[in-house]
Coordinates of C-alpha atoms in Angstrom, one line a residue:
M1 CA 28.1 29.2 -6.4
N2 CA 29.8 27.0 -8.7
K3 CA 30.0 24.2 -9.9
K4 CA 30.9 21.2 -12.3
I5 CA 28.0 19.5 -14.4
A6 CA 29.0 16.4 -16.5
I7 CA 26.7 15.6 -19.7
L8 CA 26.0 12.4 -20.8
P9 CA 23.5 12.5 -24.2
G10 CA 24.0 9.5 -25.0
D11 CA 21.7 7.9 -27.5
G12 CA 18.4 8.2 -29.9
I13 CA 17.1 10.9 -28.1
G14 CA 19.5 11.5 -25.8
S15 CA 21.0 14.1 -27.2
E16 CA 18.0 16.4 -28.1
V17 CA 16.1 16.1 -24.7
T18 CA 19.3 16.7 -22.5
E19 CA 19.5 19.9 -24.7
Q20 CA 16.7 21.3 -23.8
A21 CA 18.0 20.7 -20.1
Q22 CA 21.2 22.6 -20.7
K23 CA 18.7 24.9 -21.7
V24 CA 17.4 25.1 -18.6
L25 CA 20.0 25.2 -16.1
A26 CA 21.8 28.1 -17.8
T27 CA 19.0 29.7 -17.9
V28 CA 18.5 29.2 -14.2
A29 CA 22.0 30.0 -13.6
E30 CA 21.5 33.6 -15.2
I31 CA 19.0 34.3 -13.2
Y32 CA 20.7 33.3 -10.0
G33 CA 24.1 34.4 -10.4
H34 CA 25.1 30.5 -10.7
Q35 CA 28.6 28.7 -12.7
F36 CA 27.4 25.9 -13.8
E37 CA 30.8 23.9 -16.3
M38 CA 29.3 21.4 -18.2
E39 CA 31.4 18.9 -20.2
S40 CA 30.1 16.9 -23.0
A41 CA 31.4 12.7 -22.5
L42 CA 30.3 9.6 -24.6
V43 CA 28.3 6.7 -23.2
G44 CA 26.9 4.0 -24.0
A45 CA 26.0 2.7 -28.2
A46 CA 27.1 6.7 -28.7
A47 CA 30.8 5.0 -27.1
I48 CA 30.4 2.1 -28.6
D49 CA 30.7 3.0 -31.9
A50 CA 33.4 6.5 -30.8
T51 CA 35.5 3.5 -29.0
G52 CA 34.5 0.0 -28.4
N53 CA 33.4 0.2 -24.6
P54 CA 30.1 1.5 -23.5
F55 CA 31.8 3.4 -20.9
P56 CA 35.0 4.4 -21.2
E57 CA 37.6 5.6 -19.0
A58 CA 37.6 9.0 -20.4
T59 CA 33.7 9.0 -19.5
E60 CA 34.5 8.1 -16.1
E61 CA 37.3 10.5 -15.2
V62 CA 34.5 13.5 -16.8
C63 CA 32.1 11.4 -14.6
K64 CA 34.2 11.6 -11.3
K65 CA 35.5 15.0 -12.0
A66 CA 32.1 16.4 -12.0
D67 CA 29.6 18.3 -8.9
A68 CA 26.8 16.1 -10.7
I69 CA 25.7 14.1 -14.0
L70 CA 22.4 14.6 -16.2
F71 CA 21.9 11.9 -18.3
G72 CA 19.8 11.3 -21.1
A73 CA 19.4 7.3 -22.2
I74 CA 21.5 4.7 -23.6
G75 CA 19.8 2.2 -26.0
H76 CA 20.1 1.7 -30.1
P77 CA 18.2 -1.3 -32.0
K78 CA 21.8 -3.2 -33.8
Y79 CA 22.6 -4.0 -29.7
D80 CA 18.7 -4.8 -29.0
D81 CA 18.2 -6.8 -31.8
D82 CA 21.5 -8.8 -31.7
P83 CA 21.4 -11.7 -28.9
K84 CA 24.7 -12.2 -29.7
A85 CA 26.0 -8.8 -29.0
K86 CA 29.0 -9.6 -27.2
V87 CA 29.1 -5.6 -25.8
R88 CA 25.4 -3.5 -25.2
P89 CA 25.3 -0.1 -24.2
E90 CA 23.2 -1.1 -21.4
Q91 CA 27.0 -3.0 -20.1
G92 CA 28.2 1.3 -20.3
L93 CA 25.0 1.8 -17.9
L94 CA 25.7 -1.0 -15.5
A95 CA 29.1 -0.3 -15.2
M96 CA 29.0 3.3 -14.6
R97 CA 26.3 3.0 -11.6
K98 CA 28.9 0.1 -9.8
K99 CA 32.2 2.9 -11.2
L100 CA 30.7 5.1 -9.5
G101 CA 28.9 4.4 -6.7
L102 CA 25.5 4.8 -7.7
F103 CA 23.0 2.5 -5.1
A104 CA 20.2 4.5 -4.6
N105 CA 17.8 5.5 -7.2
I106 CA 15.0 8.0 -6.7
R107 CA 12.0 7.9 -8.7
P108 CA 9.2 10.3 -7.9
V109 CA 5.9 9.1 -9.4
T110 CA 3.1 12.4 -10.1
S111 CA 0.0 12.7 -11.0
Y112 CA -0.5 16.7 -13.9
D113 CA -4.5 16.9 -12.9
A114 CA -4.1 18.1 -16.8
L115 CA -3.1 14.9 -18.3
L116 CA -5.4 12.7 -16.0
P117 CA -7.3 12.2 -19.2
I118 CA -5.2 10.2 -21.7
S119 CA -3.5 8.0 -18.3
P120 CA -4.4 5.0 -19.1
L121 CA -6.1 4.5 -15.5
K122 CA -9.3 6.1 -13.9
E123 CA -9.0 9.7 -13.3
E124 CA -10.2 9.2 -9.4
I125 CA -7.9 6.3 -8.8
I126 CA -5.0 8.2 -9.7
K127 CA -5.7 12.1 -8.7
G128 CA -3.9 13.7 -6.6
V129 CA -1.1 10.1 -6.8
D130 CA 2.3 11.6 -5.8
F131 CA 5.2 8.9 -4.1
V132 CA 8.3 7.7 -5.0
V133 CA 10.5 4.6 -4.7
F134 CA 13.5 3.7 -3.6
R135 CA 15.6 1.3 -5.6
E136 CA 18.9 -0.3 -4.8
L137 CA 21.0 0.2 -7.3
T138 CA 24.4 -2.0 -7.2
G139 CA 23.5 -5.7 -5.6
G140 CA 20.7 -8.3 -6.6
I141 CA 20.7 -9.7 -9.5
Y142 CA 21.5 -8.1 -12.0
F143 CA 25.1 -8.1 -10.2
G144 CA 25.5 -11.1 -8.1
Q145 CA 27.8 -13.8 -8.7
P146 CA 28.0 -16.4 -10.4
R147 CA 26.0 -15.9 -13.4
G148 CA 26.5 -17.5 -17.2
R149 CA 26.0 -20.1 -18.8
S150 CA 26.6 -24.1 -19.2
E151 CA 29.1 -25.5 -21.8
D152 CA 26.3 -26.8 -24.3
G153 CA 24.4 -23.8 -23.1
N154 CA 21.4 -25.0 -22.8
S155 CA 21.0 -23.7 -18.8
A156 CA 22.3 -20.5 -17.2
F157 CA 22.0 -19.8 -14.1
D158 CA 22.1 -15.9 -12.4
T159 CA 23.2 -14.7 -8.5
C160 CA 20.9 -12.8 -6.1
N161 CA 23.4 -11.7 -3.6
Y162 CA 22.3 -8.8 -0.5
S163 CA 24.7 -6.9 2.4
K164 CA 23.0 -5.5 5.1
E165 CA 24.9 -2.7 4.5
E166 CA 23.6 -2.7 1.2
I167 CA 20.0 -3.0 2.4
I168 CA 21.1 -0.3 5.8
R169 CA 22.5 2.4 3.4
V170 CA 19.1 3.4 0.7
S171 CA 17.1 2.6 3.2
K172 CA 17.5 5.4 5.3
L173 CA 17.8 8.0 2.6
A174 CA 14.1 6.5 2.4
F175 CA 13.5 7.0 5.6
E176 CA 14.7 10.4 5.7
S177 CA 12.0 11.4 3.0
A178 CA 9.7 9.4 4.7
R179 CA 10.2 12.2 7.3
N180 CA 10.0 15.0 4.9
R181 CA 7.2 13.4 3.2
R182 CA 3.4 11.9 4.8
K183 CA 6.2 9.8 6.6
H184 CA 4.6 6.4 5.0
V185 CA 7.7 3.5 3.8
T186 CA 6.6 0.5 2.3
L187 CA 8.8 -2.0 1.5
V188 CA 9.0 -4.3 -1.1
D189 CA 9.6 -7.1 -1.3
K190 CA 9.0 -11.5 -1.7
A191 CA 9.7 -12.9 2.3
N192 CA 7.9 -15.6 1.9
V193 CA 10.0 -17.2 -1.2
L194 CA 13.4 -15.3 -1.3
A195 CA 16.7 -15.7 1.1
T196 CA 16.8 -12.3 0.3
S197 CA 14.3 -10.7 0.9
R198 CA 13.5 -12.0 4.5
L199 CA 17.1 -9.9 4.8
W200 CA 15.3 -6.9 3.5
R201 CA 12.7 -7.4 6.1
E202 CA 14.5 -7.7 8.8
T203 CA 17.4 -5.9 8.3
V204 CA 14.2 -2.6 7.4
Q205 CA 12.9 -3.8 10.6
E206 CA 15.7 -3.2 12.8
L207 CA 16.3 0.1 11.0
A208 CA 12.7 1.1 11.7
S209 CA 13.4 1.7 15.1
N210 CA 15.2 5.3 14.7
Y211 CA 12.3 6.3 13.3
P212 CA 9.6 5.9 15.3
D213 CA 7.8 8.5 13.6
V214 CA 7.9 6.6 10.9
T215 CA 5.0 4.2 9.7
L216 CA 6.7 1.0 7.9
D217 CA 4.8 -1.8 6.0
F218 CA 5.5 -4.7 3.6
M219 CA 4.2 -5.9 1.1
F220 CA 5.1 -8.5 -1.6
V221 CA 6.4 -7.1 -5.3
D222 CA 2.8 -9.3 -7.1
N223 CA -0.3 -7.4 -4.4
A224 CA 2.5 -4.0 -4.8
A225 CA 2.4 -4.2 -8.6
M226 CA -1.9 -4.3 -8.4
K227 CA -2.0 -1.8 -6.0
I228 CA 0.2 0.2 -8.0
I229 CA -3.0 0.3 -10.5
Q230 CA -6.0 0.1 -8.2
N231 CA -5.3 2.9 -5.6
P232 CA -1.5 4.3 -6.3
R233 CA -2.7 7.1 -3.8
F234 CA -1.7 4.5 -1.5
F235 CA 2.1 4.5 -1.0
D236 CA 4.6 7.5 -0.3
V237 CA 7.5 6.2 -0.2
V238 CA 8.1 2.5 -2.1
L239 CA 11.6 0.9 -1.0
T240 CA 12.2 -2.5 -3.0
E241 CA 15.7 -4.1 -3.9
N242 CA 16.7 -4.0 -7.4
M243 CA 14.8 -6.3 -9.9
F244 CA 11.9 -5.2 -8.5
G245 CA 11.7 -1.5 -8.6
D246 CA 13.0 -1.8 -12.1
I247 CA 9.3 -3.5 -12.6
I248 CA 7.5 -1.6 -10.7
T249 CA 8.6 2.2 -11.4
D250 CA 7.9 1.3 -14.8
E251 CA 4.7 0.0 -13.8
A252 CA 4.2 3.1 -12.0
S253 CA 5.6 6.0 -14.9
V254 CA 2.5 5.3 -17.2
I255 CA -0.1 6.6 -14.1
S256 CA 1.6 10.1 -15.1
G257 CA -0.1 9.2 -18.6
S258 CA 3.5 10.0 -20.8
L259 CA 7.2 8.7 -19.7
G260 CA 8.6 11.6 -21.3
M261 CA 7.4 13.7 -17.9
L262 CA 9.3 11.3 -15.2
P263 CA 12.2 12.6 -13.9
S264 CA 14.9 10.4 -11.6
A265 CA 18.5 10.7 -9.6
S266 CA 20.6 8.3 -8.6
V267 CA 22.5 8.5 -5.2
G268 CA 26.0 7.5 -4.4
V269 CA 28.9 7.9 -1.8
T270 CA 30.7 10.3 -3.9
S271 CA 28.6 11.2 -7.7
S272 CA 24.5 12.1 -8.3
L273 CA 23.5 10.7 -11.3
F274 CA 19.7 12.4 -12.5
E275 CA 17.9 11.2 -15.5
P276 CA 14.5 11.2 -16.9
I277 CA 13.0 7.3 -17.0
H278 CA 11.9 7.0 -20.6
G279 CA 14.9 5.4 -22.4
S280 CA 16.6 5.8 -25.4
Y281 CA 13.5 5.7 -27.7
P282 CA 15.4 5.8 -31.3
Q283 CA 11.7 5.9 -33.2
A284 CA 11.7 9.6 -32.3
A285 CA 15.6 10.0 -32.4
G286 CA 16.7 13.4 -35.4
K287 CA 12.7 14.2 -35.3
N288 CA 12.5 17.0 -32.9
I289 CA 9.4 14.7 -31.5
A290 CA 10.4 13.8 -27.5
N291 CA 9.6 14.5 -24.5
P292 CA 11.8 16.6 -22.7
F293 CA 9.8 17.2 -19.6
G294 CA 11.0 14.3 -17.6
A295 CA 15.3 15.7 -18.5
I296 CA 14.0 18.5 -17.3
L297 CA 12.9 18.0 -14.6
S298 CA 15.9 15.2 -13.8
A299 CA 17.6 18.7 -14.0
A300 CA 15.3 19.7 -11.3
M301 CA 16.7 17.2 -9.9
L302 CA 20.2 17.8 -10.1
L303 CA 19.6 21.8 -8.2
E304 CA 18.0 20.2 -5.4
Y305 CA 19.2 16.9 -5.1
A306 CA 23.2 17.6 -5.5
F307 CA 23.7 21.3 -5.4
G308 CA 20.4 21.9 -2.0
L309 CA 19.2 24.6 -4.7
N310 CA 15.5 23.9 -3.4
D311 CA 14.2 27.7 -5.0
E312 CA 15.9 27.1 -8.3
S313 CA 14.0 23.8 -8.4
E314 CA 11.2 24.7 -7.2
L315 CA 10.9 27.6 -10.1
I316 CA 11.8 25.1 -12.6
K317 CA 9.5 22.7 -11.6
K318 CA 6.8 25.8 -10.8
A319 CA 7.6 26.5 -15.1
V320 CA 7.3 22.7 -16.2
D321 CA 3.4 22.5 -14.5
D322 CA 2.3 26.0 -16.5
C323 CA 3.9 24.5 -19.3
V324 CA 1.5 21.4 -18.7
N325 CA -1.2 23.2 -17.7
A326 CA -1.7 25.8 -20.5
G327 CA -1.3 22.4 -23.5
F328 CA 2.2 23.8 -24.5
V329 CA 2.8 19.9 -24.8
T330 CA 4.8 17.1 -27.9
E331 CA 2.9 14.8 -29.4
D332 CA 2.8 11.5 -26.9
I333 CA 0.4 14.0 -24.6
N334 CA -1.2 15.8 -27.6
K335 CA -1.4 14.6 -31.3
E336 CA -3.8 17.4 -32.1
N337 CA -2.2 20.4 -32.0
P338 CA 2.0 19.3 -31.3
K339 CA 5.3 21.4 -29.8
S340 CA 8.5 20.3 -30.6
T341 CA 10.7 18.7 -28.3
T342 CA 13.2 22.8 -29.3
E343 CA 9.6 25.1 -28.3
V344 CA 8.8 23.1 -24.5
G345 CA 12.6 24.1 -24.3
D346 CA 12.0 27.2 -25.3
K347 CA 9.0 27.8 -23.8
I348 CA 9.7 26.4 -20.0
V349 CA 13.0 28.7 -20.4
S350 CA 11.0 31.4 -21.2
L351 CA 8.5 30.6 -18.2
I352 CA 11.2 30.6 -16.1
K353 CA 12.7 34.1 -17.0
E354 CA 8.7 35.8 -16.5
L355 CA 8.4 33.4 -13.4
S356 CA 11.7 34.4 -11.7
T357 CA 10.6 38.7 -12.6
V358 CA 7.0 38.2 -10.5
N359 CA 8.5 36.4 -7.6
S360 CA 11.6 39.1 -7.3

């Protein structure tokens, strides 16, 4: 298989963890006889510094020519700490989602037995957790118009807009996923208060008739936030709108015990982007201490969702499981005997080679 992959390392630890994911992809390509052409481009604060634009046209072109995109992270303190900054790294992320049509974010939430002791939740609550969140990504209050501030600056306003078409396309992905899992979809909304949530609920109810084998239930977002902490094993596939999804996926990320463990996918009409959820973590940048598992698992998702290479994806995930179970992890997981970012990346490469030999 010959494929082009756009590499957008971004800011902070993005370049360090993405480098490990690239090593893994190169190893898988060598083992299975694939050709992965990887081309790097600027995004975020790095792009602002170089071009003044957080998502330059040159980067957009690299993404549009690629078969999939591997993304690191966006964000830098010099912009985060300046409330008057007119151009921000995060604007590049929103622009990228909109221009590339990345309408659905897919974020799996999984607990690892070896990491149960470091989770802030009790082991009996999180053991066996395995659910996935489908978040609509290009609509809602983050993109709605009009928005702005009054002339005197003393008030501000944002608009939340949704169309049935936007709701249906992400909901179809959620129902199709549920069919391959435990056949349970939970729509998270605020239909008792918001008109957009009522449209979501009506539209999803109508769509559900096409999936009679899938159980659909509904949960207000505040109740869902509590349920994720009290009984996260209840969930199988969670479907929700943009802002609610942003919040509850970050909440759910602590279940694994480390933010650095979780990958995600953003799926579009013609493009798909894959990224760890941990952000740019500028405090760790350049120290070779960042957890690369999220980036490596994002590469596994890329192979599965974008290229249909399920065996290759499963090989990476098995190597990560083995690495975690062996305690070969970075300091966010084990402060007593931590490994560096590059050591973990190299270990995953070694495990992939060993596992492929055993399976051949």
